[in-house]
Coordinates of C-alpha atoms in Angstrom, one line a residue:
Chain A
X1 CA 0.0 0.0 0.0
X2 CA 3.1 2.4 -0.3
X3 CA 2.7 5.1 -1.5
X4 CA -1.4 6.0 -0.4
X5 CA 0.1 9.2 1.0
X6 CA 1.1 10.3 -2.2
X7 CA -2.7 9.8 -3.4
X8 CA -3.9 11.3 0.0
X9 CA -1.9 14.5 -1.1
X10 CA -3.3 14.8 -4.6
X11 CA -6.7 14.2 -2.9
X12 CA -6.3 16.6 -0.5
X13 CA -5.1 19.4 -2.3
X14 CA -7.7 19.2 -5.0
X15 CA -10.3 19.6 -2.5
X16 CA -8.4 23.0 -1.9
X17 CA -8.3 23.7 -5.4
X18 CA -11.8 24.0 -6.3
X19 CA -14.5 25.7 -4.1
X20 CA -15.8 22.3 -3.0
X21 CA -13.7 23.2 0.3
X22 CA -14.6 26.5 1.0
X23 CA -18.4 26.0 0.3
X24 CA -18.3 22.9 2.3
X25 CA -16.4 24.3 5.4
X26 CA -18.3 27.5 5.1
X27 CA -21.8 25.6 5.0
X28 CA -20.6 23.4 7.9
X29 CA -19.7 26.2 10.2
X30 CA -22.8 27.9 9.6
X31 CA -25.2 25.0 10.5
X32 CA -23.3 24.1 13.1
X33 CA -23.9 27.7 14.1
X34 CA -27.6 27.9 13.4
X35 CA -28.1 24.1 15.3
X36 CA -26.5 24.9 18.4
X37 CA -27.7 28.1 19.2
X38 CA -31.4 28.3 17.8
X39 CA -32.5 24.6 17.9
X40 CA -29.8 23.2 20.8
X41 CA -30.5 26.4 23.0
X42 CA -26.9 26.5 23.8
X43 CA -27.7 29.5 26.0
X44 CA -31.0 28.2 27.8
X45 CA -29.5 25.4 28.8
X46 CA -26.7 27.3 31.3
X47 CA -24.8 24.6 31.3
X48 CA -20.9 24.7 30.3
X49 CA -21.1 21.9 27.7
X50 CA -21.4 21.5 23.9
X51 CA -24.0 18.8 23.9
X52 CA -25.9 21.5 22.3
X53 CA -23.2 21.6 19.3
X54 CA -22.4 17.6 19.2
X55 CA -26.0 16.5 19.1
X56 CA -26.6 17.6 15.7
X57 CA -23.9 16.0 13.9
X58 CA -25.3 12.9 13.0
X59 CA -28.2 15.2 11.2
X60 CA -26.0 17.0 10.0
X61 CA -23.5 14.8 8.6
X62 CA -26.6 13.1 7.0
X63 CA -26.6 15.3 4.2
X64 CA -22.8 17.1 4.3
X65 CA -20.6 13.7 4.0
X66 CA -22.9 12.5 1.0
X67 CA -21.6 15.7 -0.6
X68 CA -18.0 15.0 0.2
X69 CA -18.0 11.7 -0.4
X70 CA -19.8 11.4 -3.7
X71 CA -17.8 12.5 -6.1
X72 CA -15.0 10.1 -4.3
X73 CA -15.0 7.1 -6.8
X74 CA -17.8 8.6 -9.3
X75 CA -15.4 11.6 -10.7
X76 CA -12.6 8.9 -11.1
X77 CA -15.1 6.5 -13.0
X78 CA -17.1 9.6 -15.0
X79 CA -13.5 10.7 -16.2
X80 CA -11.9 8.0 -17.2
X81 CA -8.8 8.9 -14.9
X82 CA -9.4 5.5 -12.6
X83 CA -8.0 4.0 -15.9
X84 CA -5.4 5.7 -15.1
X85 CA -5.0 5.6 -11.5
X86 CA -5.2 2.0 -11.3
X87 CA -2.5 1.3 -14.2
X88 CA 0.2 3.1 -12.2
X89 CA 2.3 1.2 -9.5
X90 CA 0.1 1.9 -6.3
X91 CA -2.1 -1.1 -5.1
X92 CA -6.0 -1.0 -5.0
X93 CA -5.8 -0.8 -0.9
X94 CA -3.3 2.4 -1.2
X95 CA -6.2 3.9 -3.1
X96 CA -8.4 3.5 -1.2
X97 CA -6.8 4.4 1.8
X98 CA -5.2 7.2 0.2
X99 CA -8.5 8.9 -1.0
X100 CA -10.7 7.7 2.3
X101 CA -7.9 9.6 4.5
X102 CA -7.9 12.9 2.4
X103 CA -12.1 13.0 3.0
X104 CA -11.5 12.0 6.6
X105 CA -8.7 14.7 7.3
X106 CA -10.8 17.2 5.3
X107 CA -13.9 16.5 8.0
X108 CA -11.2 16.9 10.7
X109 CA -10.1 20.0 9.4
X110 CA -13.5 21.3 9.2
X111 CA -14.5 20.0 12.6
X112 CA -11.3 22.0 14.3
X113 CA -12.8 25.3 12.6
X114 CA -15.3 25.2 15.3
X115 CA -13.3 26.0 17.6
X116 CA -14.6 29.6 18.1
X117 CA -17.4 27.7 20.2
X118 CA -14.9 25.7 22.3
X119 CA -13.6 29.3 23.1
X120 CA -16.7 30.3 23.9
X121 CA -17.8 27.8 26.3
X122 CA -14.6 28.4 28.1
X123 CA -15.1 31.8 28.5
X124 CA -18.4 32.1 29.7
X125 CA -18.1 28.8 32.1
X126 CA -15.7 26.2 33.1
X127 CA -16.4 23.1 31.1
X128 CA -15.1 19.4 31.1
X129 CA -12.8 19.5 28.3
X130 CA -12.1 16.3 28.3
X131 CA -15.3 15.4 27.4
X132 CA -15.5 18.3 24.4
X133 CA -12.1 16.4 23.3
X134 CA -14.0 13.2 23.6
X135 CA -17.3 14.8 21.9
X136 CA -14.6 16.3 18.8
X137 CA -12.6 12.6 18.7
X138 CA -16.4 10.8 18.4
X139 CA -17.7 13.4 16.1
X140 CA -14.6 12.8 13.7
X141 CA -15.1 8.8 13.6
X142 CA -18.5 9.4 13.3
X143 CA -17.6 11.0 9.8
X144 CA -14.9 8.8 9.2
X145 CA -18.4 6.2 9.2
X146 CA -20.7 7.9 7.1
X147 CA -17.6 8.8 4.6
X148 CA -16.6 4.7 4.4
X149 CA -20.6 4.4 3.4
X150 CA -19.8 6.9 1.1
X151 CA -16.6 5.8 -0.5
X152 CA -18.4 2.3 -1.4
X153 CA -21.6 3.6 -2.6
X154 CA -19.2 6.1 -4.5
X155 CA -17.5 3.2 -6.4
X156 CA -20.6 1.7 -7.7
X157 CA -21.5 4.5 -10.2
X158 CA -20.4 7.1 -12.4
X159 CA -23.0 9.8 -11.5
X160 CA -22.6 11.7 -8.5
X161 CA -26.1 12.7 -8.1
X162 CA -27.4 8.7 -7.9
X163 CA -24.1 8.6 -5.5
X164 CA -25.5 11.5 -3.9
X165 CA -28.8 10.3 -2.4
X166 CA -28.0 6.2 -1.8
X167 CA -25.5 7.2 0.6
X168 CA -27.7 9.7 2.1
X169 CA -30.4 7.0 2.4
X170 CA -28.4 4.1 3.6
X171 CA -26.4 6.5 6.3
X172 CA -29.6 7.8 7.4
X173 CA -30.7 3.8 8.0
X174 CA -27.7 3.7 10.1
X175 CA -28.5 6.6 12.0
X176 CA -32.0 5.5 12.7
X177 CA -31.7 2.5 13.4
X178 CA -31.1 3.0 16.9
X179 CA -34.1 5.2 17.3
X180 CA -37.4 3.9 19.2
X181 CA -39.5 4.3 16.5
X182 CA -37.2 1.8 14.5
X183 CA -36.5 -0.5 17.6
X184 CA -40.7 -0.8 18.5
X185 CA -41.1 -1.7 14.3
X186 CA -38.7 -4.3 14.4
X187 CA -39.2 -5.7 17.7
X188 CA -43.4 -6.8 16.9
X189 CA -42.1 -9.5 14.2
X190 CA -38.0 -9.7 14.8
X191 CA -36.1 -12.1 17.0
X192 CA -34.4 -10.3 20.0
X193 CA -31.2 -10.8 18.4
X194 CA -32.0 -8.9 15.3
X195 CA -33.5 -6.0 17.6
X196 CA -30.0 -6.2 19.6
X197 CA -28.1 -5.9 16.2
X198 CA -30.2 -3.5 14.4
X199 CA -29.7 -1.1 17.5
X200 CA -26.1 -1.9 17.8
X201 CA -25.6 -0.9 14.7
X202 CA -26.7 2.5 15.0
X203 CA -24.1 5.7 14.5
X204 CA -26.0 7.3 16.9
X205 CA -26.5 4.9 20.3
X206 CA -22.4 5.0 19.4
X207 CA -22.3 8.2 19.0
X208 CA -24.1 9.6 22.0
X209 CA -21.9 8.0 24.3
X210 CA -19.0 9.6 23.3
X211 CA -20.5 13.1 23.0
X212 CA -22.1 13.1 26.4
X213 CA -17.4 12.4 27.5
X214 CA -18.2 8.5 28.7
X215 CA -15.1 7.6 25.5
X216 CA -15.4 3.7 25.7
X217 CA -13.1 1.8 23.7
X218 CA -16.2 -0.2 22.3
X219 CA -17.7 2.7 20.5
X220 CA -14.7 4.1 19.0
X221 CA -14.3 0.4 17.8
X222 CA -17.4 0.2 16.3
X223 CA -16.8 3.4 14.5
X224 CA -13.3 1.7 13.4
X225 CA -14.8 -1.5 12.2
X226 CA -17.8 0.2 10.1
X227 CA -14.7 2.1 8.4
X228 CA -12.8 -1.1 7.7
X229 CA -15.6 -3.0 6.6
X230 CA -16.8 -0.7 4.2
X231 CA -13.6 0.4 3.0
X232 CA -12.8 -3.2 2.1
X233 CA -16.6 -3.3 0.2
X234 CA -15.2 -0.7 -1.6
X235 CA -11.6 -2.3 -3.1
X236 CA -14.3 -5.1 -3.9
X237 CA -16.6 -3.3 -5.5
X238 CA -13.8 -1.3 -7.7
X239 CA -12.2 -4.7 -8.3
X240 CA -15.4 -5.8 -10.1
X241 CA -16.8 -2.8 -11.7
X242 CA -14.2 -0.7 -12.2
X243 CA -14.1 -0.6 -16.2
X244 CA -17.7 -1.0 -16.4
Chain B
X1 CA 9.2 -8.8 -24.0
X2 CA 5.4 -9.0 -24.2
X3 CA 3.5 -11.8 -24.3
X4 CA -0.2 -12.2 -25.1
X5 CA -1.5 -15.9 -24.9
X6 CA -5.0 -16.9 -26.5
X7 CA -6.5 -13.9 -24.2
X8 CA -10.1 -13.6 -24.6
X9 CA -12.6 -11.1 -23.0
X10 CA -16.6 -12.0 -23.0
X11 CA -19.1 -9.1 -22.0
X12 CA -22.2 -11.0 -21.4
X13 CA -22.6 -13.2 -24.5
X14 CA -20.5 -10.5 -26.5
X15 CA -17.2 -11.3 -27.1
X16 CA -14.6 -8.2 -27.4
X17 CA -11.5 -10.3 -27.6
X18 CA -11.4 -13.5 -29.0
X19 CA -8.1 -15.7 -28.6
X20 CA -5.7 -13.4 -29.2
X21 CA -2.3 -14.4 -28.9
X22 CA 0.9 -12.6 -30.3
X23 CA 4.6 -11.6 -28.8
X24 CA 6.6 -8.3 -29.3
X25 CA 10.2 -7.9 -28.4
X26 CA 12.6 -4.4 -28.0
X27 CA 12.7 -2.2 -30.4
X28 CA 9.6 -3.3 -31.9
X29 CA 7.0 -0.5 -32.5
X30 CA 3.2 -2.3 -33.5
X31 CA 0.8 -0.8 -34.4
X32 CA -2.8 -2.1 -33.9
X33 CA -5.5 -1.7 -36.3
X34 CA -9.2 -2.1 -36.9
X35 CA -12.1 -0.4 -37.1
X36 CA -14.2 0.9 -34.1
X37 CA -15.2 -1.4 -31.9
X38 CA -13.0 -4.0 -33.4
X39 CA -11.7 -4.8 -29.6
X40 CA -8.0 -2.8 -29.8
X41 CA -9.0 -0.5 -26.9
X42 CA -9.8 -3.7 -25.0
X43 CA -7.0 -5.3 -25.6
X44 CA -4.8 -2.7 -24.5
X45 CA -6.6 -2.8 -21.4
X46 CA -5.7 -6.0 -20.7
X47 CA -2.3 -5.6 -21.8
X48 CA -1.7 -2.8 -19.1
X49 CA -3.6 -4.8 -16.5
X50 CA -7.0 -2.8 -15.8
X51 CA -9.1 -5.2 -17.4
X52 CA -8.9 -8.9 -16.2
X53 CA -9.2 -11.4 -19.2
X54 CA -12.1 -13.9 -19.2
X55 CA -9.3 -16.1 -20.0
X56 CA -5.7 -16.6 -21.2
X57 CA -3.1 -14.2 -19.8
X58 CA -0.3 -11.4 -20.8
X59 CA 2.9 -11.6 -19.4
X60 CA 5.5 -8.3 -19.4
X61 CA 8.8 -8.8 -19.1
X62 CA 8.1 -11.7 -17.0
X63 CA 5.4 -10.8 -15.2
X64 CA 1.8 -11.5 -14.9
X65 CA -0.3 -8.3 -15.3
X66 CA -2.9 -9.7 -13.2
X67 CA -0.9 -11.7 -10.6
X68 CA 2.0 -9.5 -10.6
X69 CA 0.1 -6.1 -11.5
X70 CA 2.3 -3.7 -9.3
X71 CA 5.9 -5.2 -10.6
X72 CA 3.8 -4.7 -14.2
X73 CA 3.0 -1.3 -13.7
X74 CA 6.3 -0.2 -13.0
X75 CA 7.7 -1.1 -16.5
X76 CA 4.6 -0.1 -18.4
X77 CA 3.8 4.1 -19.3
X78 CA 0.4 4.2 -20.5
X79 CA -1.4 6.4 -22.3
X80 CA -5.4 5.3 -22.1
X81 CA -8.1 6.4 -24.7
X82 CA -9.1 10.1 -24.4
X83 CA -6.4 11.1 -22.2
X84 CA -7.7 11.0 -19.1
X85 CA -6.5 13.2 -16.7
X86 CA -7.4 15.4 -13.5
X87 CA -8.8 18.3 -14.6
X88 CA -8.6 20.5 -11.9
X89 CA -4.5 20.1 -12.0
X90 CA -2.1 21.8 -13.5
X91 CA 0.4 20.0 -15.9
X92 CA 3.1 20.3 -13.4
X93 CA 1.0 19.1 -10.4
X94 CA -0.4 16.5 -12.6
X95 CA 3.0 15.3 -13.6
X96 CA 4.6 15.4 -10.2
X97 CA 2.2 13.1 -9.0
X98 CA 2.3 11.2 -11.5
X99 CA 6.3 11.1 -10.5
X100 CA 5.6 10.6 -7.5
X101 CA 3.7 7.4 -7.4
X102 CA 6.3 6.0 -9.8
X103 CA 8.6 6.4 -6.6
X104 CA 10.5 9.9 -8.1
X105 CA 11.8 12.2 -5.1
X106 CA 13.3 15.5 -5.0
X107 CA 16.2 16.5 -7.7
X108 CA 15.1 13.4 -9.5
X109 CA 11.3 14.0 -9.5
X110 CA 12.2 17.9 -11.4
X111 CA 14.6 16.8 -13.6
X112 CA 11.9 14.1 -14.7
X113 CA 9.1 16.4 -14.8
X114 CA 11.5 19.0 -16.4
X115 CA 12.6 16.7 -19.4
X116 CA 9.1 15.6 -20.3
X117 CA 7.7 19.1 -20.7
X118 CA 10.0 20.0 -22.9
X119 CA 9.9 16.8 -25.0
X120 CA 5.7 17.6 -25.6
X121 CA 6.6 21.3 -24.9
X122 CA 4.2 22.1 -22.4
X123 CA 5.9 24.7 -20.9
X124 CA 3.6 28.0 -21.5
X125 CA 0.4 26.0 -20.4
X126 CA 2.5 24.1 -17.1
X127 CA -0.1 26.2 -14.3
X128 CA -3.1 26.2 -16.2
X129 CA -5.9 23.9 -14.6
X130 CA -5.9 20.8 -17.3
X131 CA -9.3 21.7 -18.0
X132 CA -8.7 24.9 -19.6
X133 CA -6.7 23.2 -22.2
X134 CA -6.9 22.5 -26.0
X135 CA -7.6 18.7 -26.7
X136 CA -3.8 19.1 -28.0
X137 CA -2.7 19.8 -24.7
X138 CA -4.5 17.6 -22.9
X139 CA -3.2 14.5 -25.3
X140 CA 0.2 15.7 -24.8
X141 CA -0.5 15.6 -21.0
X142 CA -1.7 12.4 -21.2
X143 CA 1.7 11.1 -23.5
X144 CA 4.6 13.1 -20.7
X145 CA 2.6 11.5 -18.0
X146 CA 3.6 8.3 -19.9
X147 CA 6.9 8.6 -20.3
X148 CA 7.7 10.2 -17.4
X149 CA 9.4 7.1 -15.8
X150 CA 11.6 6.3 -19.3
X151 CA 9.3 2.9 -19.2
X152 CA 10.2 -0.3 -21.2
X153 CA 6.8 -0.6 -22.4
X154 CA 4.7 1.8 -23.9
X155 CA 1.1 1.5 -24.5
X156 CA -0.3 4.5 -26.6
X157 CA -4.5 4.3 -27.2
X158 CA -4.9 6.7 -30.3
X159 CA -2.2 9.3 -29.1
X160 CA -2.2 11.3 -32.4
X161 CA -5.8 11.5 -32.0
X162 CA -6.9 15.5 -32.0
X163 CA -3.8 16.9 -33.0
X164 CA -3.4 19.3 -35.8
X165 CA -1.0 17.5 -38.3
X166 CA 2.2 19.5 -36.7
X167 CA 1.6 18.0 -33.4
X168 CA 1.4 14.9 -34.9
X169 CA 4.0 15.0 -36.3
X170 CA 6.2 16.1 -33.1
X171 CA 4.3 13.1 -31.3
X172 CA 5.2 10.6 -34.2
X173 CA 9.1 11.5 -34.2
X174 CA 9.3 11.2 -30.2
X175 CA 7.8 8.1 -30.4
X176 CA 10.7 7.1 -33.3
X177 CA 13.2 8.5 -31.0
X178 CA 12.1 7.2 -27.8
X179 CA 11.3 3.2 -29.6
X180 CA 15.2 2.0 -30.2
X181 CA 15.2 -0.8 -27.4
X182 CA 11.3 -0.6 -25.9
X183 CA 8.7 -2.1 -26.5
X184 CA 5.8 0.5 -28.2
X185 CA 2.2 -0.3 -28.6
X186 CA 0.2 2.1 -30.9
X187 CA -3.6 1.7 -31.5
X188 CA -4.8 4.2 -34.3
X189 CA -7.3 5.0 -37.2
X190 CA -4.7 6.9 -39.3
X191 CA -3.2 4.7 -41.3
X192 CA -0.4 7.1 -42.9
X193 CA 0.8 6.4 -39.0
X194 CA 1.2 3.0 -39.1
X195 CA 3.9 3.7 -42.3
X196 CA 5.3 6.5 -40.7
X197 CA 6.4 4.5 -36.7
X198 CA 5.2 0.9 -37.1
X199 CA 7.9 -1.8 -37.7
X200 CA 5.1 -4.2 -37.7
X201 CA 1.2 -3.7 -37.5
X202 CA -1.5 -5.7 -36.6
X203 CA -5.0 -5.4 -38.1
X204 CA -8.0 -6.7 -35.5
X205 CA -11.4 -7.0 -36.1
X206 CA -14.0 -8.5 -34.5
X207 CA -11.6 -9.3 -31.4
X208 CA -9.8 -11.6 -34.2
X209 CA -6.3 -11.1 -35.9
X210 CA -6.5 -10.9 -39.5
X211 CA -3.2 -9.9 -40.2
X212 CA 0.4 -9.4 -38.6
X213 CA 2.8 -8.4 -40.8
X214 CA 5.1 -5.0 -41.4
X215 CA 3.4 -2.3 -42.5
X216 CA 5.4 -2.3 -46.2
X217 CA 4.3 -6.1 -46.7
X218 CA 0.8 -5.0 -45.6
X219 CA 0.9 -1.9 -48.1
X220 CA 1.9 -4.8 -51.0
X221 CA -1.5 -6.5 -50.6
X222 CA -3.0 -3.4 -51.9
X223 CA -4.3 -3.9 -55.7
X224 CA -2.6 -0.6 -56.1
X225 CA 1.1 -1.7 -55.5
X226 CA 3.1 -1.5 -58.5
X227 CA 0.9 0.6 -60.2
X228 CA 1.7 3.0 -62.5
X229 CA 0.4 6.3 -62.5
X230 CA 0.8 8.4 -65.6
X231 CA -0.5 11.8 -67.3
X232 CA 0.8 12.6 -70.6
X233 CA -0.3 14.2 -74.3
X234 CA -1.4 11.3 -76.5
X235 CA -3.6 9.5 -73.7
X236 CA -5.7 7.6 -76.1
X237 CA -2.7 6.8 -78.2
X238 CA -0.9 5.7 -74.9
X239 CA -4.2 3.4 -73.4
X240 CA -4.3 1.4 -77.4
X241 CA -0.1 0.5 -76.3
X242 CA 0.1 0.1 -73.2
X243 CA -3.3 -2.7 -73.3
X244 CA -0.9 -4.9 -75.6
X245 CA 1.8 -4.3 -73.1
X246 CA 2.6 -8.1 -71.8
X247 CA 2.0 -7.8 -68.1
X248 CA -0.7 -5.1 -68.1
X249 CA -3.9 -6.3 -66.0
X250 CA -6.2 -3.4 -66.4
X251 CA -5.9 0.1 -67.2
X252 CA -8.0 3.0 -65.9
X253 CA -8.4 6.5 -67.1
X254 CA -8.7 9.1 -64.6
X255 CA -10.8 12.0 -63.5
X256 CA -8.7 13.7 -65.9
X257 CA -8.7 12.8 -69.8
X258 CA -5.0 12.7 -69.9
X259 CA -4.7 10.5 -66.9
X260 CA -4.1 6.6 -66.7
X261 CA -3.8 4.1 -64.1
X262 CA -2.0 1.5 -64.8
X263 CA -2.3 -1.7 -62.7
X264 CA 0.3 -4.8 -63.7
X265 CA -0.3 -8.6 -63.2
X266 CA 0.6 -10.2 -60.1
X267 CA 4.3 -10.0 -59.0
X268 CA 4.9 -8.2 -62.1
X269 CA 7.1 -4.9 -62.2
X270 CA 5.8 -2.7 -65.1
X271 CA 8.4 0.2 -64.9
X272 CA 10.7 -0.8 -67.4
X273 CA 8.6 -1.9 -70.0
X274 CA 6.6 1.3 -70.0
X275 CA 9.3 3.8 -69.1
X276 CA 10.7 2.4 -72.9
X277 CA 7.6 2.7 -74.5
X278 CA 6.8 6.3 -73.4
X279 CA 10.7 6.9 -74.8
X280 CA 9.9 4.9 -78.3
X281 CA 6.8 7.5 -78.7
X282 CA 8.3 10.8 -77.4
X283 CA 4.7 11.5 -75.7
X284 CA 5.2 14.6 -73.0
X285 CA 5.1 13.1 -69.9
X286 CA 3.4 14.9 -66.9
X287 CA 3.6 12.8 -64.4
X288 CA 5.3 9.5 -63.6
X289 CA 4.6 7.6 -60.4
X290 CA 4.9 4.2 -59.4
X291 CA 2.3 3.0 -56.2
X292 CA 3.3 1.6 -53.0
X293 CA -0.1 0.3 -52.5
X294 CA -2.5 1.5 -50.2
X295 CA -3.1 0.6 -46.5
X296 CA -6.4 1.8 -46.4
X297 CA -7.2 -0.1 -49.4
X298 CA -6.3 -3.3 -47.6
X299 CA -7.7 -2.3 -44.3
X300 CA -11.2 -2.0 -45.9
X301 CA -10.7 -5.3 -47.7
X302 CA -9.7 -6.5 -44.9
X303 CA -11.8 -5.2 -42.2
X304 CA -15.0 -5.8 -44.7
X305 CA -14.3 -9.5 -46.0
X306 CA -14.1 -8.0 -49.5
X307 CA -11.8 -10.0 -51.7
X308 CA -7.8 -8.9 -52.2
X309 CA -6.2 -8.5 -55.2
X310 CA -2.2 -8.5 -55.7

């Protein structure tokens, strides 16, 4: 797998080179903005935390990481540059590393631009920051989730738009799945095992654990295993279709 | 050393590639013919490794593009149909990384990147975003990307494709220069390119190999080789002679009235004989000209199971 940092680079800095960054960075501050302070009530709840800020990530990667993550495999297929790519010396994991790490720094990047909010908190109280580290580190594998969804779904098709919207849906089954209204559906007909797995599989049950500070090692596993998993699912899926 | 054994590729019940087998050693520079969709695109593909066969295999200097595809890669330049490229780079970025995965670093990497622009002479355009540039450009991208890495092998999908006929030419004399002890693979339409690189061409068609030979032998199978063109006062005069001429298969009077084609008998050389008669009768010659033959000619015979003459 080599040289995946050499494709990370490329990937990185052509995020930089068109406004795809900027738009996306400027749209992710703002909502972040919007969501904590008019729907979380950062203010009314007095309290020195960003629960306020974290507990809208999940929405609001719903529709943001698509948008990233898209254009991932699909450009490369629509071009005809993965000819390209995947004739040169680098193997099919260094790719996909390479480009999976460029989306996931880029979410990192846009998730420390927050920090006029961590500032905030600190001025006007005295916070657990080791839970707001925890809240940033579970945020960030989180995305690293939804972009792994991404990166496969990416790979299967040459348009963006189709890209777009089946990552969309399928991340929003894994957000949901953890949600009552899922869980009471499922458990009428399902064996208790497949309740058990359905919920265990939900982003956000994971999630919430680590933004509330409680950073088990069992949910930033299972953040670690969903990007595994569907990074391999990717290399398959290129392997098969990739000159289709 | 390449070599292609009985390799096939099947999409669905249509077959692209049907049991092609062939070898090419240094300094050999084929060129691969056929009409669209005759399966030379595919079969470059599978040369470079990006396609996997249905069955048979291609080994490159020993290896196995499909077992062995990174060790492959590294000997192989490859230009792929259309040029592909990132658009939002700039030659220079493009080519760097393109440097850089081949495993170029510092000094080496420039000086790499450096000699290549100036061999497609890219230099005005080198921080203009890809996408800005002339289909010229962007081919010429495509070929310093290529050779970037000096490779043994060289597998060019329609690299002349797009360029005005100067550019052509500058990409059909680095190719001559560059092919003394590699190994070049050329797929193309233009046949006048096969002539002008080849030292041996291939004609496919229907995934099948009609015909290997070099590209003068190929030229010989036109009904046109060894004909003599000629344009002189007297042409009515000249068509009665030249009829009873031993040798003669068939004459044909041009557009022009004082125009004749001459076409000889198999394996018959008709220069002599008629340079003396045109002498003998003092006629005012125009024009004299004897045919190579035709490669387009033979690729349409070819390509569309018409009958060859010659």
């Amino acid at each position: 797998m080599g040289n995946f940092n050499v494709v990370l680079k490329r990937e990185l800095a052509s995020y930089f080179a068109t406004p795809l960054a900027y738009v996306f960075i400027v749209i992710f501050l703002m909502l972040t903005g919007v969501f904590t302070f008019f729907l979380g009530g950062f203010f009314e709840n007095g309290q020195a935390d960003l629960w306020a800020f974290f507990n809208f990530h999940p929405w609001l990667y719903l529709f943001l990481v698509p948008a990233l993550s898209m254009r991932l495999w699909s450009e490369e297929r629509k071009s005809g540059t993965i000819e390209l790519l995947m004739t040169l010396p680098i193997s099919l994991k260094g790719m996909v590393v390479g480009k999976f790490l460029a989306a996931w720094l880029f979410t990192g990047i846009a998730l420390v631009l927050t920090f006029p909010l961590w500032l905030t908190v600190n001025y006007l109280g005295d916070p657990d920051n080791g839970a707001i580290l925890a809240g940033y580190l579970g945020s960030w594998m989180m995305s690293g989730g939804f972009l792994a969804i991404g990166s496969c779904i990416s790979a299967t098709t040459k348009n963006q738009v189709i890209a777009f919207i089946l990552t969309a849906v399928v991340s929003f089954l894994f957000v949901m799945s953890g949600f009552n209204l899922v869980q009471e559906w499922i458990t009428g007909w399902a064996w208790d095992w497949v309740v058990d797995a359905v919920a265990a599989l939900s982003f956000l049950t994971h999630f919430n654990a680590i933004a509330k500070g409680v950073l088990d090692l069992r949910d930033v596993l299972f953040f670690l295993v969903i990007i595994v998993g569907w990074l391999l699912a990717t290399a398959i899926v290129l392997d098969m279709k990739k000159a289709d | 050393m390449i070599t292609v054994d009985n390799l096939t590729k099947r999409f669905g019940p249509f077959t692209a590639v049907g049991g092609l087998s062939f070898t090419v050693k240094p300094g050999e520079v084929l060129g691969f013919l056929g009409p669209n969709g005759a399966g030379k695109s595919t079969t470059m593909k599978m040369i470079t490794g990006f396609l996997a066969p249905t069955s048979g295999q291609v080994t490159v200097f020993g290896h196995n593009v499909q077992e062995d595809s990174l060790a492959a890669s590294t000997v192989m330049g490859y230009l792929p149909e259309g040029a592909p490229s990132y658009g939002d780079m700039s030659p220079l970025k493009f080519l760097r990384f393109v440097g850089e995965v081949r495993g170029f670093k510092g000094r080496e990497l420039s000086q790499r990147v450096d000699s290549v622009v100036q061999a497609l002479q890219l230099s005005t355009v080198l921080n203009q975003p890809i996408d800005t540039l002339s289909k010229g450009f962007k081919r010429r991208v495509g070929l310093a990307q290529a050779i970037i890495h000096d490779p043994k092998v060289l597998v060019l999908d329609e690299p002349t494709d797009g360029l005005d006929p100067n550019q052509k030419h500058e990409v059909r004399k680095l190719i001559q220069n560059l092919s003394k002890d590699k190994i070049v693979i050329v797929s193309t339409h233009i046949l006048e390119e096969v002539t002008a690189v080849c030292t041996r061409a291939m004609i496919i068609a229907g995934g099948k190999l009609l015909v290997d030979d070099t590209p003068d032998a190929l030229a010989a199978r036109s009904r046109l080789h060894g004909a003599i063109r000629l344009q002189l006062s007297h042409a009515d005069d000249a068509y009665q002679q030249l009829s009873g001429l031993a040798g003669v298969d068939e004459i044909e009077r041009g557009d022009q009235a004082d125009s004749l084609t001459v076409y000889p008998k198999k394996g018959v050389s008709l220069f002599l004989p008629i340079n003396q008669l045109l002498q003998q009768n003092s006629w005012e010659v125009h024009e004299f000209h004897v045919e190579r033959g035709r490669l387009d000619d033979v690729f349409r015979d070819l390509t569309q199971g018409g009958c060859l003459h010659g």
